[in-house]
Coordinates of C-alpha atoms in Angstrom, one line a residue:
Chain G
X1 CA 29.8 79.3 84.7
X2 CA 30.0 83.0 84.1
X3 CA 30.3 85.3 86.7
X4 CA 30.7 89.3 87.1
X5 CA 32.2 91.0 90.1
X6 CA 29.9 93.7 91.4
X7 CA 30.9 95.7 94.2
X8 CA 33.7 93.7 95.2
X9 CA 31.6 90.5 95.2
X10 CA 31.8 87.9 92.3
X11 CA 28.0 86.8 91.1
X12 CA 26.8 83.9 89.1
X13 CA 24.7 84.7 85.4
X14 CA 22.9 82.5 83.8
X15 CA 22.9 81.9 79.5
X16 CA 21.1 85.2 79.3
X17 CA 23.4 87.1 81.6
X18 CA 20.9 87.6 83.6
X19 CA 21.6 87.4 87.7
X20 CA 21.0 83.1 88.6
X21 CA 20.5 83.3 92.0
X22 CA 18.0 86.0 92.9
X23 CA 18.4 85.9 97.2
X24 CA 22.0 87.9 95.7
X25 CA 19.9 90.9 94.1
X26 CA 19.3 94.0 96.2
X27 CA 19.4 97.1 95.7
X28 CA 23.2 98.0 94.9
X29 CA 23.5 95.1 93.0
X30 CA 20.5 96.8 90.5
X31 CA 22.3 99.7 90.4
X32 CA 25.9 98.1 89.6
X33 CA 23.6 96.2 86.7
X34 CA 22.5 99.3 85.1
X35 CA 25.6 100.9 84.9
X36 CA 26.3 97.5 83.4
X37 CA 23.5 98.3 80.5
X38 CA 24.2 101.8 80.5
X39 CA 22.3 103.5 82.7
X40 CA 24.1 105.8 85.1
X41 CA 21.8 106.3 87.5
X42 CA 18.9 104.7 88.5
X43 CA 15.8 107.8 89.8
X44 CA 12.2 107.3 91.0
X45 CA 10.8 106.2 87.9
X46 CA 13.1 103.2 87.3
X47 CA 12.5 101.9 90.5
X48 CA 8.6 102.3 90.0
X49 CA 9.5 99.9 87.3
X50 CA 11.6 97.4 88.6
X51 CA 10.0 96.8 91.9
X52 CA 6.8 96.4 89.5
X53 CA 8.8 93.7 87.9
X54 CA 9.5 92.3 91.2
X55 CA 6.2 92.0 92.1
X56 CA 4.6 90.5 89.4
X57 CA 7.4 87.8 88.9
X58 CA 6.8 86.7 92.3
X59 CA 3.3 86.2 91.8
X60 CA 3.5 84.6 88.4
X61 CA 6.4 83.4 88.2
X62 CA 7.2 85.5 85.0
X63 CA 7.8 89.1 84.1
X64 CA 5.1 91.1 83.0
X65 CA 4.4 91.8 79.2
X66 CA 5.3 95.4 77.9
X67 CA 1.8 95.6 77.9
X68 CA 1.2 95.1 81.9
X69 CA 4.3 97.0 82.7
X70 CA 2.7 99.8 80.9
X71 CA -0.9 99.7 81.8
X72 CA -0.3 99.1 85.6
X73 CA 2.7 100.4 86.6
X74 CA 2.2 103.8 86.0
X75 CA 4.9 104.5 83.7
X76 CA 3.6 104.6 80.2
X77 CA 5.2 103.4 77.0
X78 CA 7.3 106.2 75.7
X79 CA 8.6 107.0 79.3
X80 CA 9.4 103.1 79.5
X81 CA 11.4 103.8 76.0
X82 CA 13.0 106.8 77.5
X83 CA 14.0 105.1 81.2
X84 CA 15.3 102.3 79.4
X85 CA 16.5 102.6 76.1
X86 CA 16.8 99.8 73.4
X87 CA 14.9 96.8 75.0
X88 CA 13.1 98.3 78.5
X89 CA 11.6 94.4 79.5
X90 CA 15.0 92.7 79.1
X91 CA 16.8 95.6 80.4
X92 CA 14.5 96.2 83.5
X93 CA 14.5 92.2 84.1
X94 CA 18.3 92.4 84.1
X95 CA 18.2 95.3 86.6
X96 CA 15.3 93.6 88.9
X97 CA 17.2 90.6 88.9
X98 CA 15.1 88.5 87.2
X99 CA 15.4 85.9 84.0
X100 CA 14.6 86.9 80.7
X101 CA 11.3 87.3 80.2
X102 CA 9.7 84.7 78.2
X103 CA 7.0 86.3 76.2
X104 CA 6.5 87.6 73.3
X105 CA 4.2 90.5 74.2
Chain V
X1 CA 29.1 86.1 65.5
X2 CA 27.0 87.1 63.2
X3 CA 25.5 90.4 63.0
X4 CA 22.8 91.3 65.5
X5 CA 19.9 92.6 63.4
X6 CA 19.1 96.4 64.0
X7 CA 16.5 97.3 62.3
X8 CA 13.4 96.2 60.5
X9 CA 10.9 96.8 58.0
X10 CA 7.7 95.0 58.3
X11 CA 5.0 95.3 55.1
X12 CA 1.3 94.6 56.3
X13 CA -0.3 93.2 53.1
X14 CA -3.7 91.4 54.5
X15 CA -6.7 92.8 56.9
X16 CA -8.0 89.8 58.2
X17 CA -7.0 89.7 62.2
X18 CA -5.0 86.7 61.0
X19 CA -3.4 88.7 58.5
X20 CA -2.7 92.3 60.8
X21 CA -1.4 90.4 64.1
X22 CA 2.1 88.4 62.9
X23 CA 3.5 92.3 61.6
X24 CA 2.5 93.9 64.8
X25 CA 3.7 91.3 66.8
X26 CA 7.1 91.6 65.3
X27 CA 7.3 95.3 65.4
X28 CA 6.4 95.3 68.8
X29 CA 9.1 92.0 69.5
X30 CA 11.6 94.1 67.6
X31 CA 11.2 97.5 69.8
X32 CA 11.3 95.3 72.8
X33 CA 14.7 94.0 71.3
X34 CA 16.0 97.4 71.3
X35 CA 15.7 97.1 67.3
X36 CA 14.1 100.3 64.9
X37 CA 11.1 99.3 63.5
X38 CA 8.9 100.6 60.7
X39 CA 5.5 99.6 59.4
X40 CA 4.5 99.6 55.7
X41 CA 1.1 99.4 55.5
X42 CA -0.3 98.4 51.8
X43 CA -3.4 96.7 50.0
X44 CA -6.1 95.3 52.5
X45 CA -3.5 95.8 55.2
X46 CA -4.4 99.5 55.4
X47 CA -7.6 98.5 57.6
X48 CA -5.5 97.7 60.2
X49 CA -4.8 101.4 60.6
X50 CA -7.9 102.8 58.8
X51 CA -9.7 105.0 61.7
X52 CA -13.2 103.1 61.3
X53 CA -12.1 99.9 60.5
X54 CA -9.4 99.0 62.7
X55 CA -11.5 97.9 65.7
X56 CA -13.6 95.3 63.7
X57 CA -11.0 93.4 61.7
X58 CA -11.8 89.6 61.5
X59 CA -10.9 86.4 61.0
X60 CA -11.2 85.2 57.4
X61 CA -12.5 81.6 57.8
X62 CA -12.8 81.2 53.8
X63 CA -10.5 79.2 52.1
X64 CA -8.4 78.6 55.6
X65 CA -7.8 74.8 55.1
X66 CA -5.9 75.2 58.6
X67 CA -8.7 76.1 60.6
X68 CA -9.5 73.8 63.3
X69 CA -12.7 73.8 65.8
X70 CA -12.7 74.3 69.2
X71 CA -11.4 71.2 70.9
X72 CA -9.1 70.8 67.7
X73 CA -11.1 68.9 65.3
X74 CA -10.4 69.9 61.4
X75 CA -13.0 72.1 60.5
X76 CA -14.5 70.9 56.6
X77 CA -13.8 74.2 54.5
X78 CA -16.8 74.9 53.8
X79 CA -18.0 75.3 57.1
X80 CA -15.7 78.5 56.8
X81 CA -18.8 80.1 54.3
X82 CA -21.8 79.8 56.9
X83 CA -23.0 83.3 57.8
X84 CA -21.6 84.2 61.8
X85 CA -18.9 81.6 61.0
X86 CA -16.2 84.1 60.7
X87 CA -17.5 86.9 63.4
X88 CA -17.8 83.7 65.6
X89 CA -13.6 82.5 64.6
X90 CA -12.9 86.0 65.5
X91 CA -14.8 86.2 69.2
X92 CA -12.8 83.2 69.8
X93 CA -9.7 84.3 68.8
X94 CA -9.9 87.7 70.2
X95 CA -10.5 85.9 73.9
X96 CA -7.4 83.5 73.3
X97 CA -5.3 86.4 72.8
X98 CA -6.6 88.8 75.7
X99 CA -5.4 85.6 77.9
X100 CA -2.5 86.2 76.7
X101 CA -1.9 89.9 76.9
X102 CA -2.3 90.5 73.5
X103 CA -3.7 93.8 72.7
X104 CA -6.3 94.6 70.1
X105 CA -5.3 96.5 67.3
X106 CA -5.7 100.0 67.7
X107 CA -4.3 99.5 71.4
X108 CA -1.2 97.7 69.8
X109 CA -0.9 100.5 67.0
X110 CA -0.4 103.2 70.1
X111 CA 2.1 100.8 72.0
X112 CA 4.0 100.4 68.6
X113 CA 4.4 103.9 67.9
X114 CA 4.7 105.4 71.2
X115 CA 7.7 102.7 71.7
X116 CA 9.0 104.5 68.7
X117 CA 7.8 102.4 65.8
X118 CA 6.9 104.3 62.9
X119 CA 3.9 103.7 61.1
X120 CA 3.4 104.6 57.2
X121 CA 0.7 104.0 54.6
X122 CA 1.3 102.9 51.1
X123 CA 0.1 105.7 48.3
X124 CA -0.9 103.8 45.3
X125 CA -3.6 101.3 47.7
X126 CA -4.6 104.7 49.0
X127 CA -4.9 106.5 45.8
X128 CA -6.5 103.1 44.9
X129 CA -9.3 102.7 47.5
X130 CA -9.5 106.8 47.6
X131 CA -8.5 107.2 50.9
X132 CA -6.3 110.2 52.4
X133 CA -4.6 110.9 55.2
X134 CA -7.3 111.9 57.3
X135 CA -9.0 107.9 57.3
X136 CA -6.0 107.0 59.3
X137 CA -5.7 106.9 62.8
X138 CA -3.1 109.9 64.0
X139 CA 0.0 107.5 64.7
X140 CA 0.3 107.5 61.1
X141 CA 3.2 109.3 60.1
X142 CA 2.6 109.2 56.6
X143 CA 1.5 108.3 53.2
X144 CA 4.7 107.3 50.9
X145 CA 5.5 105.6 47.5
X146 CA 7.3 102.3 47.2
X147 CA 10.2 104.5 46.8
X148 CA 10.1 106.5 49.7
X149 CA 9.0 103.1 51.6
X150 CA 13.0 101.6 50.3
X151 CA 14.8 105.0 51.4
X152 CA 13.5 105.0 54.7
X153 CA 14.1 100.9 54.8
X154 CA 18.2 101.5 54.4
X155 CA 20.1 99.1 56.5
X156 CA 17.1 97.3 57.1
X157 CA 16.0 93.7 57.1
X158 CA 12.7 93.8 55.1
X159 CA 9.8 91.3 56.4
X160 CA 6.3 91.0 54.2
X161 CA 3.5 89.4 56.0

């Protein structure tokens, strides 16, 4: 089983490296992840995303599409590019806590 | 390990909705990835990003020995000719992939190239069909030759669909 320490606390990953157990995700834990993926600091806009991410995996069990995350989440497709650079929906999932997202889209 | 893939090169060779979707898909998969992507667009694959045409692409049911009717029974080829027969293939497939958050075209064009895909049209089909830059919708970057199309492609994995 692989497992990163995060402030001081050792967490399971699943294949992905994505967290496994999401009740250990909050909000220091996100930011310790994108530090993990490179970004230093997570502002307004990020979180816009990633409790967007949140929300929509709870309701459907997956995260949205690129195309969702854009449309409704108010942060449109080249700032999604910009806030998280190379891969924003597997990035942001990471961050949020979440699997991999599964589709294509 | 072998080596992550980091950028790709995707030629657009048909115009039938059939023909358009599997490039944009994977440029859209491969930004997503975090991987550079680049659009060649060449022959009847220029409609997908011809202004006026790219909203009514369709599904060519002509000669599609793989086409299948609803409910899944094999559809007799030359079904595939009867007038409405195609616009109707196309409704259908247009719904399916709405369900499933797949844009149409000229929505998927702008979510390609403002995710930093780059989008380029192939001169000789457009010296061909005597078309010029303006027919193109503006994420277009630009027309090039096959050569130009292999410079920008360097370190690139080159996909034709």
């Amino acid at each position: 089983m692989e497992t990163v320490e995060l402030v001081g606390k050792q967490f399971e990953l699943d294949d992905d490296g994505h967290l496994k157990n999401q009740s250990d995700w909050n909000e220091e834990v996100a930011k310790e992840f994108a530090k993990l993926e490179g970004i230093e600091e997570l502002n307004d806009r990020h979180w816009i995303v990633i409790n967007f991410m949140r929300k929509v995996y709870q309701e459907k069990g997956d995260a949205p599409s690129i195309r969702r995350l854009t449309k409704e989440s108010g942060v449109d497709t080249k700032e999604l590019y910009a806030l998280f650079p190379k891969g924003p929906a597997k990035k942001a999932a990471k961050i949020a806590g979440l699997p991999k997202p599964k589709g294509c889209i | 390990m072998a080596e992550p893939i980091e950028k790709v090169s995707i030629i657009v060779s048909r115009g039938s909705l059939e023909g358009v979707y599997p490039g944009l898909i994977m440029a859209n998969g491969a930004r997503m990835e975090g991987i550079e992507a680049t659009l060649f667009f060449t022959f009847f694959g220029l409609d997908a990003i011809i202004d006026n045409r790219m909203d009514n692409l369709s599904v060519a049911t002509v000669g599609n020995s793989a086409m299948r009717m609803p409910g899944g029974l094999k559809m007799p080829t030359f079904l595939g000719a009867i007038p409405g027969m195609s616009k109707f293939a196309t409704v259908m497939m247009k719904k399916e992939m709405e369900k499933i958050d797949i844009p149409p075209v000229r929505e998927f064009v702008e979510l390609i190239h403002d995710s930093g895909g780059e989008l380029y049209a192939c001169k000789a089909t457009v010296d061909m069909f005597h078309l010029n830059k303006k027919d193109f919708c503006p994420q277009v970057s630009e027309i090039i030759s096959v050569g130009e199309f292999y410079e920008k492609s360097a370190g690139a994995k080159i996909i034709f669909t």
